[in-house]
Amino acid sequence: MERFLWYPLEHLPFIVLVIMIVFTVHEFAHAYSAYKFGDDTAYKEGRVTLNPMVHLDLMGSILLLIAGFGWAKPVPVNASRFKHRRVMSIIVSAVGPLSNLLMAVVGMFIIYGLVASGVVHVASTGVQDALIVFFSYFIMINILLFVFNLIPLPPLDGYRIVSEFLPLRLRYKIEQNIHWAMILFLLFVFIPPLRAVTLDPILSLQYPLFNGLNDLMQSIFGFRIWLPR
């Protein structure tokens, strides 16, 4: 079974826990910001919550396990209810990926703080290993989702941001053919030669971001933790 998964089978419990946290916070950020800007569509559907069961998408979660990235249930947004439609639409779309970046930074601070305080060193070897594995995945998957969701391909957040700057006629035409974008996306995922020249170069940006966060933590704490990527 392991060869069909992107991650080691023994790490599956950590991955599932991370998925529940990062997807939930991402979608909550969309729903909460839209609600605060005057659109109660997501609120009425019960999406302004940190309950993972409301936000998780089965296919998107499975795809993260087998392909290395995925998605949650999109939050419904009615931008016509915003006072400043374009600006607020961009903010609502951007807060999802930014929440992932923020979680990655917070996760990095926590693991470095635990090491600096000596808490990790007094724990058993099993607990130490579990902490390193969990926070490595927590940080890395959040960075991955930050990069992935900014790809300007519908229905990702990157497209929603870019679409606010497109001419209405072009935007309408894209919306009419949005199902083809999903098919194209799946081709990029499951056909290795296409993925190698499309998604992989973009998703590889997660590694310099990960290294940059590690460098930042090293400059703050005065030491560096080896976190597997």
PDB file of C-alpha atoms in Angstrom, residues 40-193:
ATOM      1  CA  ASP A  40     -23.020  35.663   5.427  1.00  0.00           C
ATOM      2  CA  THR A  41     -23.287  32.944   2.751  1.00  0.00           C
ATOM      3  CA  ALA A  42     -20.644  30.727   4.348  1.00  0.00           C
ATOM      4  CA  TYR A  43     -21.959  31.557   7.824  1.00  0.00           C
ATOM      5  CA  LYS A  44     -25.434  30.289   6.931  1.00  0.00           C
ATOM      6  CA  GLU A  45     -23.884  27.049   5.659  1.00  0.00           C
ATOM      7  CA  GLY A  46     -22.063  26.552   8.950  1.00  0.00           C
ATOM      8  CA  ARG A  47     -18.596  27.173   7.532  1.00  0.00           C
ATOM      9  CA  VAL A  48     -17.495  29.818  10.055  1.00  0.00           C
ATOM     10  CA  THR A  49     -16.273  27.086  12.372  1.00  0.00           C
ATOM     11  CA  LEU A  50     -13.136  25.151  13.275  1.00  0.00           C
ATOM     12  CA  ASN A  51     -14.963  21.828  13.011  1.00  0.00           C
ATOM     13  CA  PRO A  52     -12.868  19.779  10.507  1.00  0.00           C
ATOM     14  CA  MET A  53     -15.858  17.686   9.388  1.00  0.00           C
ATOM     15  CA  VAL A  54     -17.465  20.773   7.875  1.00  0.00           C
ATOM     16  CA  HIS A  55     -14.437  21.664   5.756  1.00  0.00           C
ATOM     17  CA  LEU A  56     -12.722  18.419   4.710  1.00  0.00           C
ATOM     18  CA  ASP A  57     -13.214  17.156   1.167  1.00  0.00           C
ATOM     19  CA  LEU A  58     -12.787  13.382   0.744  1.00  0.00           C
ATOM     20  CA  MET A  59     -11.227  13.491  -2.717  1.00  0.00           C
ATOM     21  CA  GLY A  60      -8.982  16.444  -1.880  1.00  0.00           C
ATOM     22  CA  SER A  61      -7.749  14.743   1.295  1.00  0.00           C
ATOM     23  CA  ILE A  62      -7.076  11.433  -0.489  1.00  0.00           C
ATOM     24  CA  LEU A  63      -5.227  13.262  -3.253  1.00  0.00           C
ATOM     25  CA  LEU A  64      -2.945  14.857  -0.667  1.00  0.00           C
ATOM     26  CA  LEU A  65      -2.070  11.367   0.559  1.00  0.00           C
ATOM     27  CA  ILE A  66      -1.360   9.912  -2.886  1.00  0.00           C
ATOM     28  CA  ALA A  67      -0.145  12.920  -4.877  1.00  0.00           C
ATOM     29  CA  GLY A  68       1.368  15.165  -2.214  1.00  0.00           C
ATOM     30  CA  PHE A  69      -1.182  18.001  -2.396  1.00  0.00           C
ATOM     31  CA  GLY A  70      -4.928  18.441  -2.237  1.00  0.00           C
ATOM     32  CA  TRP A  71      -7.787  20.684  -1.167  1.00  0.00           C
ATOM     33  CA  ALA A  72     -10.752  21.100   1.180  1.00  0.00           C
ATOM     34  CA  LYS A  73     -14.358  22.052   0.402  1.00  0.00           C
ATOM     35  CA  PRO A  74     -14.391  25.512  -1.207  1.00  0.00           C
ATOM     36  CA  VAL A  75     -16.079  28.184   0.876  1.00  0.00           C
ATOM     37  CA  PRO A  76     -19.049  29.814  -0.924  1.00  0.00           C
ATOM     38  CA  VAL A  77     -18.551  33.552  -1.293  1.00  0.00           C
ATOM     39  CA  ASN A  78     -20.984  36.137  -2.687  1.00  0.00           C
ATOM     40  CA  ALA A  79     -18.694  39.048  -3.524  1.00  0.00           C
ATOM     41  CA  SER A  80     -21.639  41.293  -4.462  1.00  0.00           C
ATOM     42  CA  ARG A  81     -22.277  41.734  -0.742  1.00  0.00           C
ATOM     43  CA  PHE A  82     -18.882  43.289  -0.117  1.00  0.00           C
ATOM     44  CA  LYS A  83     -18.726  47.053   0.276  1.00  0.00           C
ATOM     45  CA  HIS A  84     -15.519  47.209  -1.752  1.00  0.00           C
ATOM     46  CA  ARG A  85     -15.972  44.165  -3.964  1.00  0.00           C
ATOM     47  CA  ARG A  86     -12.601  43.845  -5.671  1.00  0.00           C
ATOM     48  CA  VAL A  87     -10.369  44.647  -2.679  1.00  0.00           C
ATOM     49  CA  MET A  88     -12.356  42.507  -0.274  1.00  0.00           C
ATOM     50  CA  SER A  89     -12.581  39.626  -2.759  1.00  0.00           C
ATOM     51  CA  ILE A  90      -8.797  39.640  -3.099  1.00  0.00           C
ATOM     52  CA  ILE A  91      -8.363  39.690   0.686  1.00  0.00           C
ATOM     53  CA  VAL A  92     -10.842  36.842   1.220  1.00  0.00           C
ATOM     54  CA  SER A  93      -9.053  34.755  -1.420  1.00  0.00           C
ATOM     55  CA  ALA A  94      -5.594  35.561  -0.068  1.00  0.00           C
ATOM     56  CA  VAL A  95      -6.226  34.867   3.624  1.00  0.00           C
ATOM     57  CA  GLY A  96      -6.462  31.123   3.006  1.00  0.00           C
ATOM     58  CA  PRO A  97      -2.917  30.669   1.650  1.00  0.00           C
ATOM     59  CA  LEU A  98      -1.621  33.289   4.091  1.00  0.00           C
ATOM     60  CA  SER A  99      -3.099  31.308   6.984  1.00  0.00           C
ATOM     61  CA  ASN A 100      -1.031  28.327   5.820  1.00  0.00           C
ATOM     62  CA  LEU A 101       2.122  30.437   5.723  1.00  0.00           C
ATOM     63  CA  LEU A 102       1.351  31.810   9.194  1.00  0.00           C
ATOM     64  CA  MET A 103       0.801  28.287  10.554  1.00  0.00           C
ATOM     65  CA  ALA A 104       4.146  27.215   9.094  1.00  0.00           C
ATOM     66  CA  VAL A 105       5.887  30.108  10.880  1.00  0.00           C
ATOM     67  CA  VAL A 106       4.056  29.379  14.148  1.00  0.00           C
ATOM     68  CA  GLY A 107       4.886  25.682  13.870  1.00  0.00           C
ATOM     69  CA  MET A 108       8.550  26.486  13.321  1.00  0.00           C
ATOM     70  CA  PHE A 109       8.561  28.797  16.355  1.00  0.00           C
ATOM     71  CA  ILE A 110       6.934  26.126  18.518  1.00  0.00           C
ATOM     72  CA  ILE A 111       9.382  23.336  17.705  1.00  0.00           C
ATOM     73  CA  TYR A 112      12.376  25.652  18.065  1.00  0.00           C
ATOM     74  CA  GLY A 113      10.932  26.985  21.323  1.00  0.00           C
ATOM     75  CA  LEU A 114      10.427  23.474  22.687  1.00  0.00           C
ATOM     76  CA  VAL A 115      14.030  22.612  21.883  1.00  0.00           C
ATOM     77  CA  ALA A 116      15.375  25.887  23.300  1.00  0.00           C
ATOM     78  CA  SER A 117      13.432  25.453  26.540  1.00  0.00           C
ATOM     79  CA  GLY A 118      14.775  21.949  27.041  1.00  0.00           C
ATOM     80  CA  VAL A 119      11.318  20.332  26.972  1.00  0.00           C
ATOM     81  CA  VAL A 120      12.256  18.094  24.035  1.00  0.00           C
ATOM     82  CA  HIS A 121      15.500  16.935  25.638  1.00  0.00           C
ATOM     83  CA  VAL A 122      13.837  15.613  28.797  1.00  0.00           C
ATOM     84  CA  ALA A 123      11.232  13.674  26.809  1.00  0.00           C
ATOM     85  CA  SER A 124      11.674  10.067  25.759  1.00  0.00           C
ATOM     86  CA  THR A 125      13.204   9.242  22.405  1.00  0.00           C
ATOM     87  CA  GLY A 126       9.791   8.216  21.086  1.00  0.00           C
ATOM     88  CA  VAL A 127       8.229  11.535  22.072  1.00  0.00           C
ATOM     89  CA  GLN A 128      11.155  13.442  20.557  1.00  0.00           C
ATOM     90  CA  ASP A 129      10.798  11.562  17.275  1.00  0.00           C
ATOM     91  CA  ALA A 130       7.028  12.094  17.250  1.00  0.00           C
ATOM     92  CA  LEU A 131       7.417  15.854  17.803  1.00  0.00           C
ATOM     93  CA  ILE A 132       9.992  16.186  15.033  1.00  0.00           C
ATOM     94  CA  VAL A 133       7.888  14.149  12.592  1.00  0.00           C
ATOM     95  CA  PHE A 134       4.649  15.994  13.394  1.00  0.00           C
ATOM     96  CA  PHE A 135       6.102  19.494  13.185  1.00  0.00           C
ATOM     97  CA  SER A 136       8.102  18.650  10.055  1.00  0.00           C
ATOM     98  CA  TYR A 137       4.906  17.630   8.271  1.00  0.00           C
ATOM     99  CA  PHE A 138       2.915  20.475   9.802  1.00  0.00           C
ATOM    100  CA  ILE A 139       5.411  23.047   8.563  1.00  0.00           C
ATOM    101  CA  MET A 140       6.067  21.448   5.184  1.00  0.00           C
ATOM    102  CA  ILE A 141       2.428  20.785   4.266  1.00  0.00           C
ATOM    103  CA  ASN A 142       1.451  24.327   5.227  1.00  0.00           C
ATOM    104  CA  ILE A 143       4.205  25.735   3.009  1.00  0.00           C
ATOM    105  CA  LEU A 144       3.144  23.362   0.225  1.00  0.00           C
ATOM    106  CA  LEU A 145      -0.487  24.510   0.452  1.00  0.00           C
ATOM    107  CA  PHE A 146       0.609  28.146   0.516  1.00  0.00           C
ATOM    108  CA  VAL A 147       2.478  27.656  -2.781  1.00  0.00           C
ATOM    109  CA  PHE A 148      -0.108  25.330  -4.332  1.00  0.00           C
ATOM    110  CA  ASN A 149      -3.121  27.536  -3.635  1.00  0.00           C
ATOM    111  CA  LEU A 150      -1.459  30.553  -5.238  1.00  0.00           C
ATOM    112  CA  ILE A 151      -1.299  28.793  -8.638  1.00  0.00           C
ATOM    113  CA  PRO A 152      -3.560  30.919 -10.894  1.00  0.00           C
ATOM    114  CA  LEU A 153      -5.665  27.979 -12.070  1.00  0.00           C
ATOM    115  CA  PRO A 154      -9.375  27.693 -11.243  1.00  0.00           C
ATOM    116  CA  PRO A 155     -10.712  26.968  -8.720  1.00  0.00           C
ATOM    117  CA  LEU A 156      -7.587  27.711  -6.638  1.00  0.00           C
ATOM    118  CA  ASP A 157      -7.187  30.909  -4.626  1.00  0.00           C
ATOM    119  CA  GLY A 158      -4.497  32.164  -6.990  1.00  0.00           C
ATOM    120  CA  TYR A 159      -7.024  32.225  -9.828  1.00  0.00           C
ATOM    121  CA  ARG A 160      -9.575  34.047  -7.689  1.00  0.00           C
ATOM    122  CA  ILE A 161      -7.001  36.742  -6.970  1.00  0.00           C
ATOM    123  CA  VAL A 162      -5.834  37.071 -10.587  1.00  0.00           C
ATOM    124  CA  SER A 163      -9.406  36.974 -11.933  1.00  0.00           C
ATOM    125  CA  GLU A 164     -10.169  40.262 -10.186  1.00  0.00           C
ATOM    126  CA  PHE A 165      -7.790  41.952 -12.654  1.00  0.00           C
ATOM    127  CA  LEU A 166      -9.127  40.209 -15.789  1.00  0.00           C
ATOM    128  CA  PRO A 167     -11.560  41.866 -18.222  1.00  0.00           C
ATOM    129  CA  LEU A 168     -15.124  40.812 -17.435  1.00  0.00           C
ATOM    130  CA  ARG A 169     -15.586  39.179 -20.848  1.00  0.00           C
ATOM    131  CA  LEU A 170     -12.510  36.985 -20.424  1.00  0.00           C
ATOM    132  CA  ARG A 171     -13.436  36.158 -16.842  1.00  0.00           C
ATOM    133  CA  TYR A 172     -16.940  35.142 -17.882  1.00  0.00           C
ATOM    134  CA  LYS A 173     -15.578  32.903 -20.633  1.00  0.00           C
ATOM    135  CA  ILE A 174     -13.226  31.183 -18.170  1.00  0.00           C
ATOM    136  CA  GLU A 175     -16.059  30.662 -15.679  1.00  0.00           C
ATOM    137  CA  GLN A 176     -18.142  29.038 -18.420  1.00  0.00           C
ATOM    138  CA  ASN A 177     -15.350  26.521 -19.107  1.00  0.00           C
ATOM    139  CA  ILE A 178     -14.094  26.037 -15.566  1.00  0.00           C
ATOM    140  CA  HIS A 179     -14.744  22.276 -15.695  1.00  0.00           C
ATOM    141  CA  TRP A 180     -12.048  21.983 -18.371  1.00  0.00           C
ATOM    142  CA  ALA A 181      -9.590  23.613 -15.991  1.00  0.00           C
ATOM    143  CA  MET A 182     -10.202  20.844 -13.448  1.00  0.00           C
ATOM    144  CA  ILE A 183      -9.638  18.179 -16.112  1.00  0.00           C
ATOM    145  CA  LEU A 184      -6.447  19.939 -17.187  1.00  0.00           C
ATOM    146  CA  PHE A 185      -5.308  20.097 -13.582  1.00  0.00           C
ATOM    147  CA  LEU A 186      -5.858  16.348 -13.092  1.00  0.00           C
ATOM    148  CA  LEU A 187      -3.841  15.663 -16.238  1.00  0.00           C
ATOM    149  CA  PHE A 188      -0.990  17.720 -14.780  1.00  0.00           C
ATOM    150  CA  VAL A 189      -1.223  15.654 -11.581  1.00  0.00           C
ATOM    151  CA  PHE A 190      -1.373  12.134 -12.978  1.00  0.00           C
ATOM    152  CA  ILE A 191       0.714  12.326 -16.166  1.00  0.00           C
ATOM    153  CA  PRO A 192       4.351  12.448 -14.970  1.00  0.00           C
ATOM    154  CA  PRO A 193       5.855  14.198 -18.047  1.00  0.00           C
TER     155      PRO A 193
END
